Coordinates of C-alpha atoms in Angstrom, one line a residue:
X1 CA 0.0 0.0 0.0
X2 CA 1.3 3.4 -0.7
X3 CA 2.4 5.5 1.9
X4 CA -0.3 8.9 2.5
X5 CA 0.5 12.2 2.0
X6 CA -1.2 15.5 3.3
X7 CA -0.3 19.1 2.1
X8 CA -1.0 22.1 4.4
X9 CA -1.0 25.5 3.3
X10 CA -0.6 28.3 5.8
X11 CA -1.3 31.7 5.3
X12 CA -4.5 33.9 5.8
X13 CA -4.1 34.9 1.9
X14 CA -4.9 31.7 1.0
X15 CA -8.0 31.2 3.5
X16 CA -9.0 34.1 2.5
X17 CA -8.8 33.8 -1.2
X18 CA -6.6 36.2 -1.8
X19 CA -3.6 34.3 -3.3
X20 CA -4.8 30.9 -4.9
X21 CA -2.9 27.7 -3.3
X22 CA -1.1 26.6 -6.5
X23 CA 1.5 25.0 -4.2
X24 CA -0.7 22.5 -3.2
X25 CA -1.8 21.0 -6.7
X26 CA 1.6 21.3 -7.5
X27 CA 2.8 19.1 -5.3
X28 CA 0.0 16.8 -5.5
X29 CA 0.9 15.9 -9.2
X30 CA 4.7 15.5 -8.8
X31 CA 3.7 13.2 -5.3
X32 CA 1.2 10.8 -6.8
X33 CA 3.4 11.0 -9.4
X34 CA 6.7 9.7 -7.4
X35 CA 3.9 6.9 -5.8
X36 CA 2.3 8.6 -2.6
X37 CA -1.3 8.4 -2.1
X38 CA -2.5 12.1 -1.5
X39 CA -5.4 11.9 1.2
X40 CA -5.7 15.8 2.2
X41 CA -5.4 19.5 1.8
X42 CA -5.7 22.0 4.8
X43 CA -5.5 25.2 4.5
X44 CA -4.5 27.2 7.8
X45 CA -4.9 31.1 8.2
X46 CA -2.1 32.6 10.5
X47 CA -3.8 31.4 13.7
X48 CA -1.3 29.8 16.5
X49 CA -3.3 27.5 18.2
X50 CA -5.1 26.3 14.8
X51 CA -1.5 25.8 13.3
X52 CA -0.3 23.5 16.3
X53 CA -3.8 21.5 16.9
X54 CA -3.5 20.8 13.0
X55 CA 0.0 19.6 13.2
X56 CA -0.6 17.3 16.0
X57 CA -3.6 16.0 14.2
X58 CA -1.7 15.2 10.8
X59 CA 1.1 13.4 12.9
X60 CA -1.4 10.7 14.3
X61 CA -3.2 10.0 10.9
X62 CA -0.6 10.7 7.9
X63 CA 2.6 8.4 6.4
X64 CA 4.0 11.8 5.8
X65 CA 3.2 15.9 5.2
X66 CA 4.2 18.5 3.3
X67 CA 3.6 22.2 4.9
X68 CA 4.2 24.9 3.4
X69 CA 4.5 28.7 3.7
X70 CA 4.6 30.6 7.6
X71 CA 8.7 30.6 6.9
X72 CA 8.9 34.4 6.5
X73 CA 10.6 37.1 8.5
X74 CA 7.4 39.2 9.7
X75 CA 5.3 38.8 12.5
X76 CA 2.3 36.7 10.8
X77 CA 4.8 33.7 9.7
X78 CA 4.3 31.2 12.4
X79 CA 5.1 27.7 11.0
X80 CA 8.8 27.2 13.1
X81 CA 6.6 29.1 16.1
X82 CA 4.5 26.3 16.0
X83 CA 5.8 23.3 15.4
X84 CA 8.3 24.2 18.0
X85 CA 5.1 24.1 20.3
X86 CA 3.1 21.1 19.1
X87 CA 5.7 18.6 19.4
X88 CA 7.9 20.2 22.4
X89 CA 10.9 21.3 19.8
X90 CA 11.9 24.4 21.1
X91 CA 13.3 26.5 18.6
X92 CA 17.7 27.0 18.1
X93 CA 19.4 29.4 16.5
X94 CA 21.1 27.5 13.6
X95 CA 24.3 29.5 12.4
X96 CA 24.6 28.0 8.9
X97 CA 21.0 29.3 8.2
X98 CA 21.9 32.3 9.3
X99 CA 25.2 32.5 7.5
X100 CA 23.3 31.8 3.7
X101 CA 20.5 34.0 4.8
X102 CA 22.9 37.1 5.1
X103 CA 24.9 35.6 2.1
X104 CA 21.5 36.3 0.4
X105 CA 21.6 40.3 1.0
X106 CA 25.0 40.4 0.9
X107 CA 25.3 38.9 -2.8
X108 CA 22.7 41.7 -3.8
X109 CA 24.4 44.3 -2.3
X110 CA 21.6 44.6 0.6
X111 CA 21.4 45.3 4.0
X112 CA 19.9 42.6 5.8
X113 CA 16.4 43.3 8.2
X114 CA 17.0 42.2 11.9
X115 CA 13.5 40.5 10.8
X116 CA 15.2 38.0 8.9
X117 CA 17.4 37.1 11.7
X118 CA 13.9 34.8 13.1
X119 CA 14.5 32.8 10.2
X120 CA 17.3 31.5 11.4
X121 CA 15.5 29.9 14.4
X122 CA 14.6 26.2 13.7
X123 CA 13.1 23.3 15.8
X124 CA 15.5 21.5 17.5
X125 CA 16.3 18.1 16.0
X126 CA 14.8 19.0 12.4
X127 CA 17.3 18.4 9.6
X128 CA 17.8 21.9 7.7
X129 CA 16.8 22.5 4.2
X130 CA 19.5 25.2 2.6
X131 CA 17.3 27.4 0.1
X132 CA 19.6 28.8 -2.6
X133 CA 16.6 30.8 -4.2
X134 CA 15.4 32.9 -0.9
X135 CA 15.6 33.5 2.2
X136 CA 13.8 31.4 4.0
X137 CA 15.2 28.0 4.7
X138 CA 13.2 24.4 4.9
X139 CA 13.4 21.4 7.7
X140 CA 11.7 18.3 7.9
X141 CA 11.4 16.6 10.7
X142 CA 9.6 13.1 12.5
X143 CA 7.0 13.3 15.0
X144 CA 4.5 10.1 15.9
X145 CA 4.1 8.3 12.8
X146 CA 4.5 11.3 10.6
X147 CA 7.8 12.8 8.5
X148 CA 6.9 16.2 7.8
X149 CA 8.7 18.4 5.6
X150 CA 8.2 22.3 5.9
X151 CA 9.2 24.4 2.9
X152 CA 8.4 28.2 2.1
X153 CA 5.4 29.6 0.3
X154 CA 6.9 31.3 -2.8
X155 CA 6.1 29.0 -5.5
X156 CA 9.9 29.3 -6.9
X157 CA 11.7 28.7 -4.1
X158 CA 9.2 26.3 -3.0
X159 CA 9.8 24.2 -6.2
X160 CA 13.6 24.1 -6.3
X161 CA 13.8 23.0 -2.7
X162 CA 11.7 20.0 -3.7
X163 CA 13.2 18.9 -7.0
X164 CA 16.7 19.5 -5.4
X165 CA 16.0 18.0 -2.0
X166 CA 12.9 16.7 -0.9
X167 CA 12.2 13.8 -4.0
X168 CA 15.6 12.2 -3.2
X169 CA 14.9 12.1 0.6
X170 CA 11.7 10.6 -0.1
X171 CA 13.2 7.9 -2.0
X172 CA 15.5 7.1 0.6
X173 CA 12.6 7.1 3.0
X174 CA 9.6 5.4 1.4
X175 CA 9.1 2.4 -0.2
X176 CA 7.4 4.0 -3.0
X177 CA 5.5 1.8 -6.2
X178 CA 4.3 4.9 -8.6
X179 CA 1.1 4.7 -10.1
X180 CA 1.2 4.7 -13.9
X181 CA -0.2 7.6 -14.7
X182 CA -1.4 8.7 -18.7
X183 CA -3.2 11.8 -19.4
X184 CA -4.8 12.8 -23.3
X185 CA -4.5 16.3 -24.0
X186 CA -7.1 17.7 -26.4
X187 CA -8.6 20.9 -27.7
X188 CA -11.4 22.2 -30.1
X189 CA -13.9 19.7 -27.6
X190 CA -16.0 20.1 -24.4
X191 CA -16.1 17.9 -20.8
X192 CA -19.0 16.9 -21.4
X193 CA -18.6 15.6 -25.2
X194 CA -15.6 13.6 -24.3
X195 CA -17.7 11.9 -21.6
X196 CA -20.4 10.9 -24.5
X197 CA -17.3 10.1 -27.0
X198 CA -16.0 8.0 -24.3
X199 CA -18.9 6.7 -22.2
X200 CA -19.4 3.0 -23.5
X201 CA -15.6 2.1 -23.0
X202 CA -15.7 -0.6 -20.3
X203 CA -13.0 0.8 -18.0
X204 CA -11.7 -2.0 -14.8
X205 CA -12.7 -0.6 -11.7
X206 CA -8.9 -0.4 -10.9
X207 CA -7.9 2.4 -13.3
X208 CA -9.3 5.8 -12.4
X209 CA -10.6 7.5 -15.0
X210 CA -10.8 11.4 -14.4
X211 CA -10.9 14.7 -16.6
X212 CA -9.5 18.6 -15.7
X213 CA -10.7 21.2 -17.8
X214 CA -8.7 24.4 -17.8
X215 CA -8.3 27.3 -20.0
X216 CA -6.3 26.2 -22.9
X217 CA -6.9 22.9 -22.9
X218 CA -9.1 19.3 -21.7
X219 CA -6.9 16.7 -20.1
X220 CA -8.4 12.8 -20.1
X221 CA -6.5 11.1 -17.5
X222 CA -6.3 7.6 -16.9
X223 CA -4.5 6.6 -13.6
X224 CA -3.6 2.3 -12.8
X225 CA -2.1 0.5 -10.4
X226 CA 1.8 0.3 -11.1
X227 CA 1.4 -3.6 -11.0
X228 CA -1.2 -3.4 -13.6
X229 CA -0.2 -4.7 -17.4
X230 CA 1.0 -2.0 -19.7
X231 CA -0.2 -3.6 -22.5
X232 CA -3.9 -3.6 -21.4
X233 CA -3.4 -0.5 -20.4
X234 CA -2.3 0.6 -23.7
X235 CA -5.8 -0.9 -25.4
X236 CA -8.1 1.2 -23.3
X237 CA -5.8 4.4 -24.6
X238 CA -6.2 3.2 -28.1
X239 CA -9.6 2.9 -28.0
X240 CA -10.1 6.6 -26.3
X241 CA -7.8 8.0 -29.0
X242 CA -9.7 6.3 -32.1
X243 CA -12.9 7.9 -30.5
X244 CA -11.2 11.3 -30.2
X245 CA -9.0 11.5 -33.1
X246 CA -7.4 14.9 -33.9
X247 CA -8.7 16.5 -31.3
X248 CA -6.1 15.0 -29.1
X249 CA -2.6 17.3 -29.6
X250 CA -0.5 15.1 -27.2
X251 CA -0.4 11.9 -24.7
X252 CA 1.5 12.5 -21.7
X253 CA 2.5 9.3 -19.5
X254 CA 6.4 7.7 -18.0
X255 CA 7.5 7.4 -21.2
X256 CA 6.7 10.5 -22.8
X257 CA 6.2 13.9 -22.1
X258 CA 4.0 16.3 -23.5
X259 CA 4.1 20.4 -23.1
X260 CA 1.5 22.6 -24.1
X261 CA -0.5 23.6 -27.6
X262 CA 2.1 26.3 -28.3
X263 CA 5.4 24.4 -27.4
X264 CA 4.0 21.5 -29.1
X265 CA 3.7 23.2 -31.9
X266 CA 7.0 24.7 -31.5
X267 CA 8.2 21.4 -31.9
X268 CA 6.4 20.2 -34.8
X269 CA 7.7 23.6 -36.7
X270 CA 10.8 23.0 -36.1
X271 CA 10.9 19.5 -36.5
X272 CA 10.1 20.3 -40.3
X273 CA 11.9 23.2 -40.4
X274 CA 8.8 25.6 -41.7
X275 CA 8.6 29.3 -41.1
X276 CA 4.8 31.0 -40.8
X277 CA 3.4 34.5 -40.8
X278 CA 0.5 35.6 -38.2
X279 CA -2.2 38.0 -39.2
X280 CA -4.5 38.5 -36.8
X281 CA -7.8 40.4 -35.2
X282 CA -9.6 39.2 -31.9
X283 CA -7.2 37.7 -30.7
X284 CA -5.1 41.2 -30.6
X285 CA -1.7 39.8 -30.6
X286 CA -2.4 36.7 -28.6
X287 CA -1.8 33.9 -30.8
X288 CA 2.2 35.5 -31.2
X289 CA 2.2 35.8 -27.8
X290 CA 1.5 32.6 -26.8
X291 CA 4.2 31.3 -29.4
X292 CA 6.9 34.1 -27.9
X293 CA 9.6 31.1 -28.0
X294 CA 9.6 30.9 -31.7
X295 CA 12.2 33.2 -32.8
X296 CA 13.7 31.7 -35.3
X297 CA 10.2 30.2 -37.3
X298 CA 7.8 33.4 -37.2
X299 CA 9.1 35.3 -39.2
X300 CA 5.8 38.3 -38.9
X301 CA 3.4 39.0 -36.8
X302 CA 0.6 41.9 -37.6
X303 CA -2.7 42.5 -35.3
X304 CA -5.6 44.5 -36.5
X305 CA -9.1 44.6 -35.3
X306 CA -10.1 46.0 -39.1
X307 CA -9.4 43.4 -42.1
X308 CA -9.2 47.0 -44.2
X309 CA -5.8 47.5 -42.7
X310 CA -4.5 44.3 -44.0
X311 CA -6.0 45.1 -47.3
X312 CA -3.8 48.3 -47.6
X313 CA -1.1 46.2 -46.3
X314 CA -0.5 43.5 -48.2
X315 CA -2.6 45.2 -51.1
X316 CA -5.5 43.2 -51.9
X317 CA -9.0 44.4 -53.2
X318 CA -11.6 43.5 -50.1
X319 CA -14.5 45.2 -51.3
X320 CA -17.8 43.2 -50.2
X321 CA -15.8 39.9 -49.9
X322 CA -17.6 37.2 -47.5
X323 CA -14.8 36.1 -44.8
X324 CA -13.1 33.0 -46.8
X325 CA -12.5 35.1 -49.5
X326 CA -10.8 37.8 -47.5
X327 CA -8.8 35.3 -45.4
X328 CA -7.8 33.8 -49.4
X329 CA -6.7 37.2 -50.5
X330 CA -4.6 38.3 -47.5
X331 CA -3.1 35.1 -46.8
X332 CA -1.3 34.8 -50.0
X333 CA -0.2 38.0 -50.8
X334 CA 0.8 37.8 -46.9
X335 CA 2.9 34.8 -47.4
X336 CA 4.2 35.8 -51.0
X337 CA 5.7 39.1 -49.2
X338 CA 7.2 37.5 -46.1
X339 CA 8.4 34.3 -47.8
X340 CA 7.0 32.4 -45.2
X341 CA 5.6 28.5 -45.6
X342 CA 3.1 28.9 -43.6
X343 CA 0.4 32.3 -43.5
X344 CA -2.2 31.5 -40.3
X345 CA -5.1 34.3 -40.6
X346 CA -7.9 35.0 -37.9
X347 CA -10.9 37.0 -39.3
X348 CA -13.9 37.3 -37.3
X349 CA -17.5 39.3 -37.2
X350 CA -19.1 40.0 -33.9
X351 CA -23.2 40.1 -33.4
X352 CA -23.5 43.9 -31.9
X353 CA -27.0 43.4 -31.0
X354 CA -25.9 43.9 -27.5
X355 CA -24.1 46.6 -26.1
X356 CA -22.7 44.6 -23.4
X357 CA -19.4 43.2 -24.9
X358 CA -19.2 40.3 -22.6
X359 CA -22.5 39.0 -24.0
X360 CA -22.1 39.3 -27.5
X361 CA -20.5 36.4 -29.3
X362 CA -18.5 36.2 -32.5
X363 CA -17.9 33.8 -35.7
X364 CA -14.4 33.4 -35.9
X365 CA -12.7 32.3 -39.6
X366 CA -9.4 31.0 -39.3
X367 CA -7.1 29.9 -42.2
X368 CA -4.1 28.1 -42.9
X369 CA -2.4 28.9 -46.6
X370 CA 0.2 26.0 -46.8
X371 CA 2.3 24.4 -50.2
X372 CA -0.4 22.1 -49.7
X373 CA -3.2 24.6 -49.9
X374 CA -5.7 26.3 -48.0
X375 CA -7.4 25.0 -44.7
X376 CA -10.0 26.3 -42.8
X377 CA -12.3 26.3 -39.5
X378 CA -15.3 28.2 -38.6
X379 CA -16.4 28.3 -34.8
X380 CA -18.7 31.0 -33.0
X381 CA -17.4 31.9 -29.4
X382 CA -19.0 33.1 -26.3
X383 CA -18.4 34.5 -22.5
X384 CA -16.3 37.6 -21.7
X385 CA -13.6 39.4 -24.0
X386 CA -10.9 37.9 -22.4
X387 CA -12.5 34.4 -22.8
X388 CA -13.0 35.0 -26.2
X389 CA -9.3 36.8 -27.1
X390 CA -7.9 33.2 -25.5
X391 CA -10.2 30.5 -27.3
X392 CA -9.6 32.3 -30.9
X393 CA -6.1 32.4 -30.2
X394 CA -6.0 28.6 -29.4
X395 CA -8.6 27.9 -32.0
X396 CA -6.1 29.3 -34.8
X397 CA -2.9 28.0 -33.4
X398 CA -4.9 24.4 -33.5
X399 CA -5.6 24.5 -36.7
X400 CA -1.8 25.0 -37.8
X401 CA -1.5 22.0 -35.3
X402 CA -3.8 19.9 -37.0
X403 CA -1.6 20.7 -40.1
X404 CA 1.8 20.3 -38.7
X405 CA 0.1 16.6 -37.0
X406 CA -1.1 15.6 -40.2
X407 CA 2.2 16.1 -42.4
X408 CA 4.8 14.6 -40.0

């Protein structure tokens, strides 16, 4: 049986809702991912005697417990304050902690607060954590049944102390037998229609089958038992990507890793060494933006709300042109000027019969102008601007996807 896991937060932003815990799904993924079985999250304003009766709590029930944030030099960071108290450790000042946090200043040429000086203080008998990325540095430490490890809030530091220390202790501390874990990344399709695409597969009761919807994409994720037989496990992915098809962009498991749309895409360009040219509307920059790593195969970018500009651009005769037509025109004299392989245009045409922008929706006409010839999608978007920007961004870097996918 794998060992348990809990992840406390602590910090009165977070219970408040000021700051959103992303610590906490972080480290979620990369533990279930190294073979812990994640039971909890707790979430702790800066409250002493909440912070102590939580600590003693997770030590009777949990394997082991990752805390973080409360590491700080101000008044309200109470983590080493309290776990000095629940589990009688009183704190000691630890002179190589307080030798790197002054190295910190000094290196930036910085005085150093007498606040940071209470970093210094640990629990007696917890086994540092030197933090190369900030001030504040970790312990972990065993109390009843429970290894806890206590590193700081800032999501940066937070990470390079557990790549650089706390995986490796772990796997000199726990027997640990990963789960295999194998997500589907797709775009261009709802929750809800890859629940119907998908609903008649006959899935074991062993493997967990789960979705996450975010805002670029819709992961399918499919989690067994490390015991259980790769090569069954490999049917049930086949069948889920014949019933999905192109509109997954990348699988993501132990053997393979999978970024992205954009840095997929990157990728796939310069695996076949194509250049492209961006013209776009909507989207107001967003699909270039989201591609800022390829410097070396966009070659242009040009935003404009008004396809008129891009008519005196590029000099092509709109007139009373429907939207393919348009997108025909400007694409190739856009890619004849540039030299590019590739031209990727975004036209679109918004229903104004509401003045609230938020609840109008728009028909957006993407197209592709390749060697191969011209490709196209139509969609028609909804929600709030910014919602809208983001989805015809993705929808026009998809369809070069779909391109780049299809000619490898």
């Amino acid at each position: 049986m794998n060992p348990t896991l809990e992840i406390f937060s602590q910090g009165e932003e977070i219970v408040t809702g000021q700051t959103v815990d992303t610590n906490a799904a972080w480290l979620s993924q990369a533990c279930v991912n190294m073979g812990f079985t994640v039971s909890r999250h707790t979430a702790v304003g800066d409250r002493l005697d909440e912070l102590i009766a939580l600590l003693k709590e997770i030590s009777s029930r949990a394997d082991c417990c990752i805390c973080t944030g409360g590491l700080g030099p101000t008044s309200d960071d109470l983590t080493a304050q309290a776990v000095s108290l629940a589990f009688s450790m009183p704190l000691q000042f630890d002179t190589i902690a307080f030798e790197q946090i002054a190295g910190f200043f000094k290196n930036r040429s910085r005085t150093m607060p007498e606040s940071n000086r209470k970093q210094a203080y640990l629990p007696s008998g917890a086994l540092r954590i030197d933090n190369q990325w900030g001030t504040a540095p970790g312990f972990t430490l065993q109390y009843n049944r429970c290894r806890f490890v206590f590193l700081p809030g800032v999501p940066f530091e937070m990470q390079h102390l557990f790549n650089e220390f706390v995986k490796c202790f772990f796997e000199r501390h726990y027997a640990l037998n990963p789960k295999q874990l194998v997500t589907l990344k797709t775009i261009g399709i709802g929750e809800s229609d890859i629940q119907t695409a998908i609903a008649d597969i006959t899935i074991p009761q062993e493997i967990q089958l789960g979705f996450r919807a975010g805002p670029d994409h819709i992961e399918t994720k499919l989690l067994a038992p490390a015991q259980y037989p790769r090569q069954k496990l490999d049917l049930y992915i086949d069948t889920i990507k014949s019933r999905l098809g192109d509109f997954i962009f990348g699988i993501a498991d132990d053997r393979n890793h999978c970024d992205d749309l954009p840095s997929t895409i990157d990728r796939m360009m310069r695996d076949q060494q194509r250049t492209a040219i961006f013209i776009e509307t909507i989207s107001q920059g967003l699909i270039a933006a989201k591609c800022a790593i390829a410097n070396d195969w966009l070659l242009e970018t040009h935003y404009q709300r008004n396809p008129a500009y891009f008519a005196d651009r590029f000099s092509v005769a709109l007139d009373e042109m429907d939207l393919p037509s348009q997108a025909k025109s400007i694409a190739n004299a856009a890619k004849d000027q540039s030299g590019a392989d590739l031209a990727l245009i975004q036209l679109y045409r918004e229903d104004n019969t509401t003045d609230n922008p938020d609840n109008r929706t728009i028909t957006i006409y993407n197209a592709l102008l390749s060697p191969e010839g011209l490709r196209h999608s139509t969609h028609t978007i909804g929600g709030s601007v910014k919602r809208k920007q983001n989805q015809a961004a993705l929808l026009a870097l998809d369809l070069l996807r779909r391109y780049l996918q299809n000619t490898n």
